[in-house]
């Protein structure tokens, strides 16, 4: 290991680090983080997820991990592996709570300290991609994540929105946040873009459509694609099943896969 690797600490063998952001809650950010990670794994990549949504750690449930004991090694915390082949690793505050129903009632400095530990003290080992799922907003938690990751490496952010103006307005503020702190925007994802009928697979625009794409054009940001509201995807997330493995022929899988391919192409070209 050279000196630059030593400086990067636990992220020394991680090739790419991506934040998943949204200025608004309820847009499916954690779902997108989970599905992007699964799509990357199905593309043959080794992936990690760092869940720093401290007050709402939902990814362990989405991946059906439960509440395993977190062990430590000389390099720090050992992440929890979702599969036997150890191609998808996860670290979440959900693993550190005594009771899954416990509320995290912490002031900012304690949250900031834990985020710093999560960034520097998890022994990820060799990964192609590390996705960081963040809470909604542009608070001190986001600044802490960015500042800590910049000490090591940080490729940029994927922003998630829904089509409605009430959502794109909040995400526009997130774009402003990224530009102010010099964080590269890898692209926008428009989630819940239409509803896929479970019987005929027809997609109906019950919320509206195109708000995310319009926002990307307005702000000069890359647009990665649309993901519909799909009952099969919702059921898979609720039950901790791998949607991409269960429904590889679905249009929703194709949409997620296109987003992942665009991100990989962007990062590998830069």
PDB file of C-alpha atoms in Angstrom:
ATOM      1  CA  UNK A   1       0.000   0.000   0.000  1.00  0.00           C
ATOM      2  CA  UNK A   2       1.434   3.394  -0.979  1.00  0.00           C
ATOM      3  CA  UNK A   3       1.110   6.590   1.037  1.00  0.00           C
ATOM      4  CA  UNK A   4      -2.005   7.734  -0.837  1.00  0.00           C
ATOM      5  CA  UNK A   5      -3.716   4.456   0.065  1.00  0.00           C
ATOM      6  CA  UNK A   6      -2.754   4.914   3.711  1.00  0.00           C
ATOM      7  CA  UNK A   7      -4.271   8.387   3.703  1.00  0.00           C
ATOM      8  CA  UNK A   8      -7.537   6.994   2.378  1.00  0.00           C
ATOM      9  CA  UNK A   9      -7.800   4.552   5.285  1.00  0.00           C
ATOM     10  CA  UNK A  10     -10.800   2.242   5.113  1.00  0.00           C
ATOM     11  CA  UNK A  11     -11.704   3.521   1.617  1.00  0.00           C
ATOM     12  CA  UNK A  12      -8.295   2.727   0.147  1.00  0.00           C
ATOM     13  CA  UNK A  13      -9.642  -0.186  -1.917  1.00  0.00           C
ATOM     14  CA  UNK A  14     -12.944   1.472  -2.881  1.00  0.00           C
ATOM     15  CA  UNK A  15     -12.884   2.640  -6.493  1.00  0.00           C
ATOM     16  CA  UNK A  16     -15.956   4.916  -6.558  1.00  0.00           C
ATOM     17  CA  UNK A  17     -18.002   6.658  -3.842  1.00  0.00           C
ATOM     18  CA  UNK A  18     -21.454   8.057  -4.704  1.00  0.00           C
ATOM     19  CA  UNK A  19     -23.870  10.028  -2.506  1.00  0.00           C
ATOM     20  CA  UNK A  20     -27.615   9.541  -3.017  1.00  0.00           C
ATOM     21  CA  UNK A  21     -29.400  12.794  -2.153  1.00  0.00           C
ATOM     22  CA  UNK A  22     -32.819  14.391  -2.185  1.00  0.00           C
ATOM     23  CA  UNK A  23     -34.049  17.635  -0.730  1.00  0.00           C
ATOM     24  CA  UNK A  24     -37.363  15.992   0.150  1.00  0.00           C
ATOM     25  CA  UNK A  25     -38.401  12.921   2.131  1.00  0.00           C
ATOM     26  CA  UNK A  26     -40.695  10.275   0.695  1.00  0.00           C
ATOM     27  CA  UNK A  27     -39.310  10.306  -2.846  1.00  0.00           C
ATOM     28  CA  UNK A  28     -37.902   6.773  -2.643  1.00  0.00           C
ATOM     29  CA  UNK A  29     -34.257   7.679  -2.110  1.00  0.00           C
ATOM     30  CA  UNK A  30     -33.466   4.605  -0.016  1.00  0.00           C
ATOM     31  CA  UNK A  31     -35.334   2.410  -2.496  1.00  0.00           C
ATOM     32  CA  UNK A  32     -33.261   3.833  -5.345  1.00  0.00           C
ATOM     33  CA  UNK A  33     -30.053   3.336  -3.350  1.00  0.00           C
ATOM     34  CA  UNK A  34     -30.984  -0.296  -2.756  1.00  0.00           C
ATOM     35  CA  UNK A  35     -32.001  -1.008  -6.348  1.00  0.00           C
ATOM     36  CA  UNK A  36     -28.963   0.738  -7.829  1.00  0.00           C
ATOM     37  CA  UNK A  37     -26.749  -1.341  -5.531  1.00  0.00           C
ATOM     38  CA  UNK A  38     -28.494  -4.565  -6.587  1.00  0.00           C
ATOM     39  CA  UNK A  39     -28.235  -3.623 -10.269  1.00  0.00           C
ATOM     40  CA  UNK A  40     -24.520  -2.921  -9.863  1.00  0.00           C
ATOM     41  CA  UNK A  41     -24.086  -6.302  -8.184  1.00  0.00           C
ATOM     42  CA  UNK A  42     -25.941  -8.022 -11.023  1.00  0.00           C
ATOM     43  CA  UNK A  43     -23.572  -6.231 -13.400  1.00  0.00           C
ATOM     44  CA  UNK A  44     -20.706  -8.058 -11.705  1.00  0.00           C
ATOM     45  CA  UNK A  45     -19.565  -5.273  -9.372  1.00  0.00           C
ATOM     46  CA  UNK A  46     -18.669  -5.486  -5.682  1.00  0.00           C
ATOM     47  CA  UNK A  47     -20.830  -2.948  -3.888  1.00  0.00           C
ATOM     48  CA  UNK A  48     -21.221  -1.408  -0.435  1.00  0.00           C
ATOM     49  CA  UNK A  49     -24.007   0.710   1.048  1.00  0.00           C
ATOM     50  CA  UNK A  50     -23.341   3.157   3.884  1.00  0.00           C
ATOM     51  CA  UNK A  51     -26.700   4.093   5.416  1.00  0.00           C
ATOM     52  CA  UNK A  52     -26.251   7.456   7.162  1.00  0.00           C
ATOM     53  CA  UNK A  53     -29.966   8.242   7.338  1.00  0.00           C
ATOM     54  CA  UNK A  54     -29.553   8.195  11.110  1.00  0.00           C
ATOM     55  CA  UNK A  55     -33.194   8.807  12.024  1.00  0.00           C
ATOM     56  CA  UNK A  56     -34.698   6.496   9.412  1.00  0.00           C
ATOM     57  CA  UNK A  57     -32.370   3.570   8.636  1.00  0.00           C
ATOM     58  CA  UNK A  58     -34.606   1.541   6.307  1.00  0.00           C
ATOM     59  CA  UNK A  59     -32.095  -0.214   4.041  1.00  0.00           C
ATOM     60  CA  UNK A  60     -31.464  -3.190   6.385  1.00  0.00           C
ATOM     61  CA  UNK A  61     -35.149  -4.076   6.063  1.00  0.00           C
ATOM     62  CA  UNK A  62     -35.129  -3.559   2.300  1.00  0.00           C
ATOM     63  CA  UNK A  63     -32.284  -6.052   2.023  1.00  0.00           C
ATOM     64  CA  UNK A  64     -33.791  -8.424   4.616  1.00  0.00           C
ATOM     65  CA  UNK A  65     -30.691  -8.260   6.785  1.00  0.00           C
ATOM     66  CA  UNK A  66     -32.360  -8.154  10.194  1.00  0.00           C
ATOM     67  CA  UNK A  67     -30.300  -7.069  13.190  1.00  0.00           C
ATOM     68  CA  UNK A  68     -26.984  -8.937  13.076  1.00  0.00           C
ATOM     69  CA  UNK A  69     -24.184  -8.346  15.537  1.00  0.00           C
ATOM     70  CA  UNK A  70     -21.580  -5.937  14.192  1.00  0.00           C
ATOM     71  CA  UNK A  71     -18.028  -7.138  14.789  1.00  0.00           C
ATOM     72  CA  UNK A  72     -14.783  -5.236  14.859  1.00  0.00           C
ATOM     73  CA  UNK A  73     -11.401  -6.046  13.384  1.00  0.00           C
ATOM     74  CA  UNK A  74      -8.070  -4.202  13.434  1.00  0.00           C
ATOM     75  CA  UNK A  75      -9.332  -1.873  10.670  1.00  0.00           C
ATOM     76  CA  UNK A  76     -12.646  -1.026  12.375  1.00  0.00           C
ATOM     77  CA  UNK A  77     -16.222  -2.233  12.021  1.00  0.00           C
ATOM     78  CA  UNK A  78     -16.798  -5.172   9.708  1.00  0.00           C
ATOM     79  CA  UNK A  79     -19.753  -4.458   7.387  1.00  0.00           C
ATOM     80  CA  UNK A  80     -22.644  -6.891   7.179  1.00  0.00           C
ATOM     81  CA  UNK A  81     -22.685  -8.941   3.987  1.00  0.00           C
ATOM     82  CA  UNK A  82     -26.063  -9.429   2.349  1.00  0.00           C
ATOM     83  CA  UNK A  83     -25.042 -12.468   0.289  1.00  0.00           C
ATOM     84  CA  UNK A  84     -22.812 -15.497   0.785  1.00  0.00           C
ATOM     85  CA  UNK A  85     -20.494 -14.409  -2.030  1.00  0.00           C
ATOM     86  CA  UNK A  86     -19.803 -11.144  -0.161  1.00  0.00           C
ATOM     87  CA  UNK A  87     -20.514  -8.930  -3.180  1.00  0.00           C
ATOM     88  CA  UNK A  88     -22.909  -6.585  -1.342  1.00  0.00           C
ATOM     89  CA  UNK A  89     -21.895  -5.078   2.022  1.00  0.00           C
ATOM     90  CA  UNK A  90     -23.933  -2.834   4.304  1.00  0.00           C
ATOM     91  CA  UNK A  91     -23.322  -0.659   7.346  1.00  0.00           C
ATOM     92  CA  UNK A  92     -26.192   1.126   9.080  1.00  0.00           C
ATOM     93  CA  UNK A  93     -26.972   2.694  12.419  1.00  0.00           C
ATOM     94  CA  UNK A  94     -29.866   0.233  12.465  1.00  0.00           C
ATOM     95  CA  UNK A  95     -27.322  -2.432  13.431  1.00  0.00           C
ATOM     96  CA  UNK A  96     -26.167  -0.444  16.462  1.00  0.00           C
ATOM     97  CA  UNK A  97     -29.538   0.225  18.112  1.00  0.00           C
ATOM     98  CA  UNK A  98     -30.569  -2.018  21.001  1.00  0.00           C
ATOM     99  CA  UNK A  99     -34.178  -1.954  19.824  1.00  0.00           C
ATOM    100  CA  UNK A 100     -35.248  -1.402  16.178  1.00  0.00           C
ATOM    101  CA  UNK A 101     -38.040   0.890  17.437  1.00  0.00           C
ATOM    102  CA  UNK A 102     -35.616   3.171  19.292  1.00  0.00           C
ATOM    103  CA  UNK A 103     -35.597   6.794  18.126  1.00  0.00           C
ATOM    104  CA  UNK A 104     -32.245   8.470  17.521  1.00  0.00           C
ATOM    105  CA  UNK A 105     -32.675  11.620  19.643  1.00  0.00           C
ATOM    106  CA  UNK A 106     -29.253  13.178  19.202  1.00  0.00           C
ATOM    107  CA  UNK A 107     -27.945  16.686  18.801  1.00  0.00           C
ATOM    108  CA  UNK A 108     -25.878  17.639  15.787  1.00  0.00           C
ATOM    109  CA  UNK A 109     -22.368  17.070  17.216  1.00  0.00           C
ATOM    110  CA  UNK A 110     -23.148  13.450  18.151  1.00  0.00           C
ATOM    111  CA  UNK A 111     -24.567  12.764  14.679  1.00  0.00           C
ATOM    112  CA  UNK A 112     -21.531  14.386  13.088  1.00  0.00           C
ATOM    113  CA  UNK A 113     -19.178  12.250  15.198  1.00  0.00           C
ATOM    114  CA  UNK A 114     -20.940   9.019  14.203  1.00  0.00           C
ATOM    115  CA  UNK A 115     -20.884   9.968  10.527  1.00  0.00           C
ATOM    116  CA  UNK A 116     -17.141  10.568  10.838  1.00  0.00           C
ATOM    117  CA  UNK A 117     -16.746   7.114  12.370  1.00  0.00           C
ATOM    118  CA  UNK A 118     -18.859   5.498   9.666  1.00  0.00           C
ATOM    119  CA  UNK A 119     -16.685   7.061   6.968  1.00  0.00           C
ATOM    120  CA  UNK A 120     -13.300   6.282   8.532  1.00  0.00           C
ATOM    121  CA  UNK A 121     -13.843   3.156  10.648  1.00  0.00           C
ATOM    122  CA  UNK A 122     -15.673   0.624   8.444  1.00  0.00           C
ATOM    123  CA  UNK A 123     -13.426  -2.045   6.931  1.00  0.00           C
ATOM    124  CA  UNK A 124     -14.971  -2.143   3.445  1.00  0.00           C
ATOM    125  CA  UNK A 125     -12.100  -3.935   1.788  1.00  0.00           C
ATOM    126  CA  UNK A 126     -12.141  -4.063  -2.010  1.00  0.00           C
ATOM    127  CA  UNK A 127     -15.247  -2.480  -3.576  1.00  0.00           C
ATOM    128  CA  UNK A 128     -16.094  -1.187  -7.032  1.00  0.00           C
ATOM    129  CA  UNK A 129     -18.817   1.151  -5.710  1.00  0.00           C
ATOM    130  CA  UNK A 130     -19.830   2.525  -2.323  1.00  0.00           C
ATOM    131  CA  UNK A 131     -23.290   4.152  -2.231  1.00  0.00           C
ATOM    132  CA  UNK A 132     -24.022   6.525   0.649  1.00  0.00           C
ATOM    133  CA  UNK A 133     -27.720   6.873   1.500  1.00  0.00           C
ATOM    134  CA  UNK A 134     -28.325  10.227   3.185  1.00  0.00           C
ATOM    135  CA  UNK A 135     -31.272  11.803   5.036  1.00  0.00           C
ATOM    136  CA  UNK A 136     -33.410  14.362   3.188  1.00  0.00           C
ATOM    137  CA  UNK A 137     -32.430  18.009   3.290  1.00  0.00           C
ATOM    138  CA  UNK A 138     -29.225  20.080   3.271  1.00  0.00           C
ATOM    139  CA  UNK A 139     -28.324  19.983   6.958  1.00  0.00           C
ATOM    140  CA  UNK A 140     -25.113  19.673   8.935  1.00  0.00           C
ATOM    141  CA  UNK A 141     -25.317  15.891   8.464  1.00  0.00           C
ATOM    142  CA  UNK A 142     -24.841  16.339   4.718  1.00  0.00           C
ATOM    143  CA  UNK A 143     -21.951  18.731   5.248  1.00  0.00           C
ATOM    144  CA  UNK A 144     -20.371  16.238   7.620  1.00  0.00           C
ATOM    145  CA  UNK A 145     -20.704  13.394   5.099  1.00  0.00           C
ATOM    146  CA  UNK A 146     -19.181  15.460   2.295  1.00  0.00           C
ATOM    147  CA  UNK A 147     -16.354  16.862   4.423  1.00  0.00           C
ATOM    148  CA  UNK A 148     -15.405  13.433   5.758  1.00  0.00           C
ATOM    149  CA  UNK A 149     -15.589  11.715   2.372  1.00  0.00           C
ATOM    150  CA  UNK A 150     -13.517  14.429   0.700  1.00  0.00           C
ATOM    151  CA  UNK A 151     -10.618  13.448   2.937  1.00  0.00           C
ATOM    152  CA  UNK A 152     -10.674  10.116   1.127  1.00  0.00           C
ATOM    153  CA  UNK A 153     -12.540  10.178  -2.175  1.00  0.00           C
ATOM    154  CA  UNK A 154     -15.941  11.247  -3.504  1.00  0.00           C
ATOM    155  CA  UNK A 155     -17.072  10.978  -7.122  1.00  0.00           C
ATOM    156  CA  UNK A 156     -20.357  12.866  -6.898  1.00  0.00           C
ATOM    157  CA  UNK A 157     -24.064  12.606  -6.174  1.00  0.00           C
ATOM    158  CA  UNK A 158     -27.199  11.089  -7.662  1.00  0.00           C
ATOM    159  CA  UNK A 159     -30.299  13.177  -6.873  1.00  0.00           C
ATOM    160  CA  UNK A 160     -33.736  11.558  -6.585  1.00  0.00           C
ATOM    161  CA  UNK A 161     -37.020  13.391  -7.139  1.00  0.00           C
ATOM    162  CA  UNK A 162     -40.631  12.653  -8.009  1.00  0.00           C
ATOM    163  CA  UNK A 163     -42.322  14.477 -10.916  1.00  0.00           C
ATOM    164  CA  UNK A 164     -44.473  16.903  -8.885  1.00  0.00           C
ATOM    165  CA  UNK A 165     -43.462  20.551  -8.528  1.00  0.00           C
ATOM    166  CA  UNK A 166     -43.532  20.288  -4.711  1.00  0.00           C
ATOM    167  CA  UNK A 167     -40.754  17.698  -4.972  1.00  0.00           C
ATOM    168  CA  UNK A 168     -38.692  19.228  -7.761  1.00  0.00           C
ATOM    169  CA  UNK A 169     -38.696  22.557  -5.888  1.00  0.00           C
ATOM    170  CA  UNK A 170     -36.973  20.936  -2.899  1.00  0.00           C
ATOM    171  CA  UNK A 171     -34.557  19.018  -5.116  1.00  0.00           C
ATOM    172  CA  UNK A 172     -33.683  22.247  -6.901  1.00  0.00           C
ATOM    173  CA  UNK A 173     -32.437  23.527  -3.544  1.00  0.00           C
ATOM    174  CA  UNK A 174     -30.388  20.336  -3.239  1.00  0.00           C
ATOM    175  CA  UNK A 175     -28.824  21.109  -6.622  1.00  0.00           C
ATOM    176  CA  UNK A 176     -27.951  24.594  -5.337  1.00  0.00           C
ATOM    177  CA  UNK A 177     -26.398  22.956  -2.258  1.00  0.00           C
ATOM    178  CA  UNK A 178     -24.248  20.688  -4.446  1.00  0.00           C
ATOM    179  CA  UNK A 179     -23.066  23.609  -6.565  1.00  0.00           C
ATOM    180  CA  UNK A 180     -22.221  25.738  -3.513  1.00  0.00           C
ATOM    181  CA  UNK A 181     -20.023  23.055  -1.985  1.00  0.00           C
ATOM    182  CA  UNK A 182     -18.519  21.967  -5.317  1.00  0.00           C
ATOM    183  CA  UNK A 183     -20.068  18.486  -5.345  1.00  0.00           C
ATOM    184  CA  UNK A 184     -20.362  16.948  -8.804  1.00  0.00           C
ATOM    185  CA  UNK A 185     -23.920  16.022  -9.822  1.00  0.00           C
ATOM    186  CA  UNK A 186     -23.799  12.680 -11.611  1.00  0.00           C
ATOM    187  CA  UNK A 187     -27.454  13.044 -12.558  1.00  0.00           C
ATOM    188  CA  UNK A 188     -31.121  13.213 -11.583  1.00  0.00           C
ATOM    189  CA  UNK A 189     -33.505  10.268 -11.301  1.00  0.00           C
ATOM    190  CA  UNK A 190     -37.261  10.845 -11.625  1.00  0.00           C
ATOM    191  CA  UNK A 191     -38.824   8.219  -9.366  1.00  0.00           C
ATOM    192  CA  UNK A 192     -42.545   7.298  -9.255  1.00  0.00           C
ATOM    193  CA  UNK A 193     -42.795   8.493 -12.843  1.00  0.00           C
ATOM    194  CA  UNK A 194     -46.140   6.928 -13.722  1.00  0.00           C
ATOM    195  CA  UNK A 195     -47.831   3.837 -12.289  1.00  0.00           C
ATOM    196  CA  UNK A 196     -47.379   0.350 -13.753  1.00  0.00           C
ATOM    197  CA  UNK A 197     -50.613  -1.672 -13.703  1.00  0.00           C
ATOM    198  CA  UNK A 198     -49.882  -5.095 -12.146  1.00  0.00           C
ATOM    199  CA  UNK A 199     -52.389  -6.749 -14.508  1.00  0.00           C
ATOM    200  CA  UNK A 200     -51.682  -5.294 -17.947  1.00  0.00           C
ATOM    201  CA  UNK A 201     -48.278  -3.577 -17.346  1.00  0.00           C
ATOM    202  CA  UNK A 202     -49.597  -0.325 -18.824  1.00  0.00           C
ATOM    203  CA  UNK A 203     -48.010   2.785 -17.309  1.00  0.00           C
ATOM    204  CA  UNK A 204     -50.399   5.606 -16.289  1.00  0.00           C
ATOM    205  CA  UNK A 205     -49.191   9.053 -15.240  1.00  0.00           C
ATOM    206  CA  UNK A 206     -51.211   9.363 -12.043  1.00  0.00           C
ATOM    207  CA  UNK A 207     -48.849  11.892 -10.430  1.00  0.00           C
ATOM    208  CA  UNK A 208     -47.577  13.623 -13.602  1.00  0.00           C
ATOM    209  CA  UNK A 209     -44.423  13.024 -15.573  1.00  0.00           C
ATOM    210  CA  UNK A 210     -41.374  14.905 -16.733  1.00  0.00           C
ATOM    211  CA  UNK A 211     -40.779  17.198 -13.757  1.00  0.00           C
ATOM    212  CA  UNK A 212     -37.393  15.669 -13.018  1.00  0.00           C
ATOM    213  CA  UNK A 213     -36.279  15.853 -16.632  1.00  0.00           C
ATOM    214  CA  UNK A 214     -37.421  19.490 -16.868  1.00  0.00           C
ATOM    215  CA  UNK A 215     -35.503  20.301 -13.673  1.00  0.00           C
ATOM    216  CA  UNK A 216     -32.357  18.680 -15.091  1.00  0.00           C
ATOM    217  CA  UNK A 217     -32.602  20.806 -18.251  1.00  0.00           C
ATOM    218  CA  UNK A 218     -33.318  23.964 -16.242  1.00  0.00           C
ATOM    219  CA  UNK A 219     -30.289  23.505 -13.983  1.00  0.00           C
ATOM    220  CA  UNK A 220     -27.921  22.064 -16.587  1.00  0.00           C
ATOM    221  CA  UNK A 221     -27.709  18.721 -14.764  1.00  0.00           C
ATOM    222  CA  UNK A 222     -27.493  15.276 -16.399  1.00  0.00           C
ATOM    223  CA  UNK A 223     -30.775  13.357 -16.485  1.00  0.00           C
ATOM    224  CA  UNK A 224     -30.341   9.649 -15.761  1.00  0.00           C
ATOM    225  CA  UNK A 225     -33.895   8.430 -16.381  1.00  0.00           C
ATOM    226  CA  UNK A 226     -37.368   7.684 -15.010  1.00  0.00           C
ATOM    227  CA  UNK A 227     -38.448   4.835 -12.736  1.00  0.00           C
ATOM    228  CA  UNK A 228     -42.204   4.124 -12.513  1.00  0.00           C
ATOM    229  CA  UNK A 229     -44.201   3.342  -9.398  1.00  0.00           C
ATOM    230  CA  UNK A 230     -44.322  -0.437  -9.727  1.00  0.00           C
ATOM    231  CA  UNK A 231     -46.264  -2.665  -7.260  1.00  0.00           C
ATOM    232  CA  UNK A 232     -43.783  -5.480  -7.900  1.00  0.00           C
ATOM    233  CA  UNK A 233     -40.910  -3.224  -6.874  1.00  0.00           C
ATOM    234  CA  UNK A 234     -42.816  -1.971  -3.820  1.00  0.00           C
ATOM    235  CA  UNK A 235     -43.588  -5.535  -2.727  1.00  0.00           C
ATOM    236  CA  UNK A 236     -39.970  -6.611  -3.193  1.00  0.00           C
ATOM    237  CA  UNK A 237     -38.692  -3.718  -1.073  1.00  0.00           C
ATOM    238  CA  UNK A 238     -41.290  -4.360   1.657  1.00  0.00           C
ATOM    239  CA  UNK A 239     -40.382  -8.047   1.852  1.00  0.00           C
ATOM    240  CA  UNK A 240     -36.623  -7.707   1.470  1.00  0.00           C
ATOM    241  CA  UNK A 241     -36.484  -9.518  -1.871  1.00  0.00           C
ATOM    242  CA  UNK A 242     -34.207  -8.873  -4.821  1.00  0.00           C
ATOM    243  CA  UNK A 243     -36.568  -7.235  -7.346  1.00  0.00           C
ATOM    244  CA  UNK A 244     -34.001  -7.346 -10.121  1.00  0.00           C
ATOM    245  CA  UNK A 245     -33.529 -11.090  -9.710  1.00  0.00           C
ATOM    246  CA  UNK A 246     -37.274 -11.742  -9.433  1.00  0.00           C
ATOM    247  CA  UNK A 247     -38.416  -9.574 -12.380  1.00  0.00           C
ATOM    248  CA  UNK A 248     -35.507  -9.326 -14.849  1.00  0.00           C
ATOM    249  CA  UNK A 249     -37.833  -8.828 -17.835  1.00  0.00           C
ATOM    250  CA  UNK A 250     -39.796  -5.916 -16.355  1.00  0.00           C
ATOM    251  CA  UNK A 251     -39.687  -2.404 -17.787  1.00  0.00           C
ATOM    252  CA  UNK A 252     -38.867  -1.118 -14.297  1.00  0.00           C
ATOM    253  CA  UNK A 253     -35.739  -3.269 -14.173  1.00  0.00           C
ATOM    254  CA  UNK A 254     -34.757  -1.949 -17.611  1.00  0.00           C
ATOM    255  CA  UNK A 255     -35.172   1.623 -16.348  1.00  0.00           C
ATOM    256  CA  UNK A 256     -33.006   1.008 -13.263  1.00  0.00           C
ATOM    257  CA  UNK A 257     -30.395  -0.814 -15.335  1.00  0.00           C
ATOM    258  CA  UNK A 258     -30.207   2.069 -17.823  1.00  0.00           C
ATOM    259  CA  UNK A 259     -29.572   4.476 -14.935  1.00  0.00           C
ATOM    260  CA  UNK A 260     -26.796   2.271 -13.588  1.00  0.00           C
ATOM    261  CA  UNK A 261     -25.178   1.899 -17.005  1.00  0.00           C
ATOM    262  CA  UNK A 262     -25.226   5.689 -17.460  1.00  0.00           C
ATOM    263  CA  UNK A 263     -23.555   6.226 -14.076  1.00  0.00           C
ATOM    264  CA  UNK A 264     -20.884   3.606 -14.730  1.00  0.00           C
ATOM    265  CA  UNK A 265     -20.152   5.059 -18.165  1.00  0.00           C
ATOM    266  CA  UNK A 266     -19.878   8.571 -16.713  1.00  0.00           C
ATOM    267  CA  UNK A 267     -17.504   7.535 -13.932  1.00  0.00           C
ATOM    268  CA  UNK A 268     -15.333   5.284 -16.027  1.00  0.00           C
ATOM    269  CA  UNK A 269     -14.956   8.011 -18.668  1.00  0.00           C
ATOM    270  CA  UNK A 270     -13.883  10.654 -16.132  1.00  0.00           C
TER     271      UNK A 270
END
